[in-house]
Coordinates of C-alpha atoms and ligand atoms in Angstrom, one line a residue:
M14 CA 56.1 211.9 115.0
N15 CA 59.1 213.5 116.7
N16 CA 61.1 210.3 116.4
E17 CA 60.3 210.4 112.7
L18 CA 61.8 213.9 112.4
E19 CA 64.9 212.8 114.3
T20 CA 65.5 210.0 111.8
W21 CA 64.9 212.4 108.9
K22 CA 67.5 214.7 110.4
K23 CA 70.0 211.8 110.9
A24 CA 69.7 210.6 107.3
G25 CA 69.8 214.2 106.0
K26 CA 72.9 215.1 108.0
L27 CA 74.8 212.0 106.8
A28 CA 73.7 212.7 103.2
G29 CA 75.2 216.3 103.6
E30 CA 78.4 214.9 105.1
T31 CA 78.6 212.4 102.3
R32 CA 78.1 215.1 99.6
E33 CA 81.0 217.1 101.1
F34 CA 83.2 214.0 101.2
G35 CA 82.4 213.3 97.6
K36 CA 83.2 216.8 96.5
E37 CA 86.7 216.4 97.8
I38 CA 87.5 213.2 95.9
I39 CA 86.3 214.2 92.5
K40 CA 89.5 215.2 90.6
E41 CA 91.0 215.1 87.1
N42 CA 91.9 211.5 86.0
V43 CA 90.1 209.8 88.9
N44 CA 87.8 206.9 87.9
F45 CA 84.0 207.4 88.3
L46 CA 83.6 203.9 89.7
D47 CA 86.2 204.5 92.4
V48 CA 84.4 207.7 93.5
A49 CA 81.0 206.0 93.6
R50 CA 82.4 203.1 95.6
K51 CA 84.2 205.3 98.1
I52 CA 81.1 207.4 98.6
E53 CA 78.9 204.4 99.1
D54 CA 81.5 202.9 101.5
F55 CA 81.5 206.2 103.4
I56 CA 77.7 206.0 103.8
I57 CA 77.8 202.4 105.1
K58 CA 80.7 203.0 107.5
K59 CA 78.8 205.9 109.1
G60 CA 75.7 203.8 109.7
G61 CA 73.5 204.6 106.7
K62 CA 72.6 202.9 103.4
P63 CA 72.6 204.4 99.9
G64 CA 69.1 205.7 99.3
F65 CA 69.9 205.2 95.6
P66 CA 73.1 204.6 93.7
V67 CA 75.5 207.5 93.5
Q68 CA 74.8 209.4 90.3
I69 CA 77.7 211.0 88.5
S70 CA 76.4 212.9 85.5
I71 CA 78.7 214.9 83.2
N72 CA 78.3 218.0 81.1
D73 CA 75.1 217.7 79.0
I74 CA 73.9 214.6 80.9
A75 CA 71.5 216.2 83.5
A76 CA 70.8 213.1 85.6
H77 CA 70.8 209.3 85.9
Y78 CA 74.3 208.1 85.2
T79 CA 75.7 205.6 87.7
P80 CA 78.9 203.8 86.9
L81 CA 78.6 200.4 85.3
P82 CA 80.1 197.3 86.9
E83 CA 83.4 197.7 85.0
D84 CA 83.2 201.4 84.2
T85 CA 86.5 202.9 83.1
S86 CA 85.3 206.6 82.7
I87 CA 87.5 209.2 84.3
F88 CA 87.0 212.8 85.1
K89 CA 88.5 215.2 82.6
K90 CA 89.6 218.8 83.0
G91 CA 86.7 221.1 82.5
D92 CA 84.0 218.5 83.2
I93 CA 80.8 219.8 84.8
V94 CA 80.0 217.0 87.3
K95 CA 76.7 216.6 89.0
L96 CA 77.1 214.4 92.0
D97 CA 73.7 213.3 93.3
L98 CA 73.4 211.0 96.2
G99 CA 71.0 209.7 98.8
V100 CA 71.3 208.2 102.3
H101 CA 68.6 206.3 104.0
I102 CA 68.2 205.2 107.5
D103 CA 65.3 202.9 108.1
G104 CA 63.7 204.1 104.9
Y105 CA 64.0 207.9 105.7
I106 CA 65.9 209.4 102.8
G107 CA 68.2 212.4 102.5
D108 CA 68.6 213.3 98.8
T109 CA 71.2 215.9 97.9
A110 CA 73.3 217.1 95.0
L111 CA 76.0 219.6 94.0
T112 CA 77.9 220.5 90.8
I113 CA 81.7 220.7 90.5
E114 CA 83.9 222.0 87.7
V115 CA 87.0 219.8 87.4
G116 CA 90.2 221.7 87.3
T117 CA 88.9 224.9 85.6
N118 CA 86.8 227.9 86.6
K119 CA 85.1 228.7 83.3
N120 CA 81.5 227.9 84.2
Q121 CA 81.1 229.1 87.8
D122 CA 78.1 231.3 86.8
L123 CA 76.2 228.2 85.6
I124 CA 77.0 226.5 88.9
K125 CA 76.0 229.5 90.9
A126 CA 72.7 229.8 89.1
S127 CA 71.3 226.4 90.3
K128 CA 72.8 226.9 93.8
E129 CA 71.3 230.3 94.2
A130 CA 67.9 229.1 92.8
L131 CA 67.9 226.4 95.5
N132 CA 68.8 228.8 98.3
E133 CA 66.0 231.2 97.3
A134 CA 63.5 228.4 96.9
I135 CA 64.3 227.0 100.4
K136 CA 63.2 230.3 101.9
L137 CA 59.7 229.6 100.7
C138 CA 59.5 226.1 102.3
K139 CA 57.0 227.0 105.0
P140 CA 53.5 225.6 105.6
G141 CA 51.0 227.0 103.0
V142 CA 53.4 227.6 100.1
K143 CA 52.1 226.5 96.7
V144 CA 54.5 224.4 94.7
C145 CA 54.2 226.7 91.6
E146 CA 55.6 229.5 93.8
I147 CA 58.7 227.5 94.4
G148 CA 59.0 226.8 90.6
E149 CA 58.6 230.6 89.9
V150 CA 61.5 231.5 92.1
V151 CA 63.7 228.7 90.7
S152 CA 63.1 229.8 87.1
S153 CA 63.5 233.5 87.8
V154 CA 66.8 233.1 89.6
I155 CA 68.2 230.8 86.8
S156 CA 67.0 233.1 84.1
S157 CA 68.6 236.1 85.8
F158 CA 71.9 234.4 85.2
G159 CA 71.1 234.0 81.5
F160 CA 70.4 230.2 81.7
N161 CA 67.4 228.0 81.3
P162 CA 65.8 225.9 84.0
I163 CA 65.2 222.4 83.0
K164 CA 61.4 222.2 82.9
N165 CA 60.9 218.5 82.5
L166 CA 62.9 217.6 85.6
S167 CA 61.5 218.4 89.0
G168 CA 62.0 218.0 92.7
H169 CA 59.6 215.8 94.6
K170 CA 58.0 214.9 97.9
V171 CA 60.0 212.2 99.8
D172 CA 58.3 209.6 101.9
R173 CA 59.6 206.7 103.9
Y174 CA 61.0 204.2 101.3
I175 CA 59.6 206.3 98.5
L176 CA 62.2 208.5 96.9
H177 CA 59.9 210.1 94.4
S178 CA 56.6 210.5 96.1
Y179 CA 53.4 212.0 94.6
I180 CA 54.0 215.8 94.8
S181 CA 56.3 217.3 92.2
I182 CA 58.3 220.4 92.9
P183 CA 58.6 222.2 89.5
N184 CA 61.6 224.2 88.2
F185 CA 59.2 226.7 86.7
N186 CA 55.8 228.2 87.3
N187 CA 53.6 225.3 86.1
N188 CA 50.5 226.7 87.8
D189 CA 50.3 223.7 90.2
K190 CA 48.6 225.2 93.3
T191 CA 49.3 222.1 95.5
I192 CA 49.9 223.4 99.0
L193 CA 52.8 222.1 101.1
K194 CA 51.9 221.3 104.7
E195 CA 54.0 221.3 107.9
G196 CA 55.8 218.0 108.4
M197 CA 56.1 217.1 104.7
T198 CA 59.6 216.3 103.4
I199 CA 60.5 217.5 99.9
A200 CA 63.6 217.6 97.7
I201 CA 64.1 220.7 95.6
E202 CA 66.5 220.3 92.7
P203 CA 67.0 223.2 90.3
F204 CA 68.9 222.4 87.1
A205 CA 70.4 225.3 85.1
S206 CA 71.2 224.7 81.4
T207 CA 73.1 226.5 78.7
G208 CA 70.8 224.5 76.3
I209 CA 67.1 224.7 75.7
G210 CA 66.0 223.5 79.2
L211 CA 64.6 220.1 78.3
V212 CA 66.0 216.6 78.7
K213 CA 65.3 213.6 76.6
E214 CA 65.5 209.9 77.3
G215 CA 69.0 208.6 76.5
K216 CA 70.8 205.3 76.9
P217 CA 69.9 202.7 79.6
S218 CA 71.5 203.8 82.9
S219 CA 71.9 200.5 84.8
N220 CA 69.8 202.2 87.6
Y221 CA 66.7 200.1 88.3
R222 CA 63.8 199.9 90.7
L223 CA 61.2 197.4 91.6
H224 CA 58.1 198.3 89.5
N225 CA 55.5 195.5 89.6
P226 CA 56.6 192.5 91.7
K227 CA 55.1 189.2 90.9
P228 CA 56.2 185.5 91.3
V229 CA 58.8 184.2 88.9
R230 CA 59.5 180.6 87.9
D231 CA 63.1 180.6 87.0
I232 CA 65.4 179.8 89.9
I233 CA 68.2 182.2 89.1
T234 CA 65.8 185.1 88.4
R235 CA 63.9 184.3 91.6
E236 CA 67.1 184.3 93.7
I237 CA 68.1 187.7 92.4
L238 CA 64.6 189.1 92.7
N239 CA 64.5 188.0 96.4
F240 CA 67.8 189.7 97.0
I241 CA 66.6 192.9 95.4
Q242 CA 63.4 192.9 97.5
K243 CA 65.2 192.2 100.7
E244 CA 68.2 194.5 100.1
F245 CA 66.6 197.6 98.4
V246 CA 62.9 197.2 99.1
T247 CA 61.4 199.8 96.8
L248 CA 64.5 202.0 96.5
P249 CA 66.5 202.3 93.3
F250 CA 69.7 200.2 92.9
A251 CA 72.5 199.7 90.4
K252 CA 73.5 196.7 88.3
R253 CA 76.9 196.9 89.9
Y254 CA 75.4 196.2 93.3
L255 CA 74.2 192.8 92.0
T256 CA 77.5 191.9 90.3
E257 CA 79.2 192.2 93.7
K258 CA 77.0 189.3 94.9
F259 CA 76.3 187.3 91.7
S260 CA 78.2 186.4 88.5
M261 CA 77.8 188.7 85.6
P262 CA 76.0 186.1 83.3
K263 CA 73.5 185.4 86.1
V264 CA 72.9 189.2 86.6
N265 CA 72.5 189.8 82.9
F266 CA 70.1 186.9 82.5
A267 CA 67.9 187.9 85.6
L268 CA 67.8 191.6 84.9
S269 CA 66.8 191.1 81.3
N270 CA 64.0 188.7 82.4
L271 CA 62.8 191.0 85.2
E272 CA 62.8 194.0 82.9
K273 CA 60.9 192.2 80.1
Q274 CA 58.3 191.0 82.5
G275 CA 57.8 194.6 83.8
I276 CA 58.9 193.6 87.3
L277 CA 61.8 196.0 87.2
Y278 CA 62.0 199.4 85.6
Q279 CA 65.4 200.6 84.2
Y280 CA 65.8 204.4 84.2
P281 CA 67.2 206.0 81.1
Q282 CA 70.0 208.5 81.2
L283 CA 68.7 212.0 80.9
P284 CA 70.8 214.2 78.5
E285 CA 69.8 217.7 77.5
K286 CA 68.0 217.8 74.2
Q287 CA 70.6 220.3 72.9
E288 CA 73.8 218.3 72.4
G289 CA 77.0 219.8 73.7
C290 CA 75.4 222.1 76.2
L291 CA 76.2 222.2 80.0
V292 CA 73.9 221.5 82.9
S293 CA 74.4 222.2 86.6
Q294 CA 72.2 221.0 89.5
H295 CA 71.9 221.5 93.3
E296 CA 69.6 219.7 95.6
H297 CA 68.6 219.7 99.3
T298 CA 66.0 217.7 101.2
I299 CA 63.8 220.0 103.3
Y300 CA 61.3 219.5 106.1
I301 CA 58.4 221.9 105.7
N302 CA 58.3 224.1 108.8
D303 CA 58.5 227.7 109.9
P304 CA 61.4 228.3 109.6
P305 CA 62.2 225.6 107.0
I306 CA 64.5 222.7 108.2
V307 CA 67.2 221.9 105.6
L308 CA 67.8 218.3 106.4
T309 CA 70.9 217.8 104.1
K310 CA 72.7 220.9 105.2
I311 CA 75.9 220.4 107.3
Ligands
MN6 MN1 68.9 213.6 93.9
MN7 MN1 65.8 214.1 94.0

């Protein structure tokens, strides 16, 4: 049990260090793909593995954008960038995020709203707290800044090799009286929006995870499926991870087969329903304890 906590702490600490590294390299005119690669290289060099692909979601996109294999997007002045990343060590995952405004200071209140909501929520993370109490604090802090929490996105319990485990941590009081117990690991991720506080399903994101594994006949598809199972187990991965190993036509062919057969699930991008609005996010992974242990703090 104690060994488990030690590994959670190691993964969390590296996730925190990686977040701070990432914060420094996001700048105007820099390429998304370069940033994602540098961050993922940093994780590997320090002895971890990405718990999921680095997510770089801009402005009204709340979540689930990872660079494509040949992505040419660059950061522009004024962009509100959500950098969300994960580190896993032996399946123990630290999940953390922050928001940066590129080259301007016009939306610092929006950024502060999700950050303060997270800090206030963390104070409640002791054994016996109900998840709706966390949601209540998140939503009241964000509302006090004049923004809306995003209600259809939530934090989550984290288990070994399971990024989104069965308990949801809401961003508003949803009346869920599930009680958190000592030794649970959860991620809290408040989103503050200048829009209506709801996301919709957008374009495909090129983030995938194994959904319903079953045998496949085709040799190319089988080769890629074997690689996915060995390399990522049940954790999310990006299409670009595959094109580093296999040719683009092979990857396209296998992914489309695997998705059609329900073996893989592809996450959609999650833009706010209100076009043109701005969204900020902050996230930490926390070990329920008295006092709470913020695993991804540095
Ligand atoms: Mn995250
Ligand atoms: Mn998360």
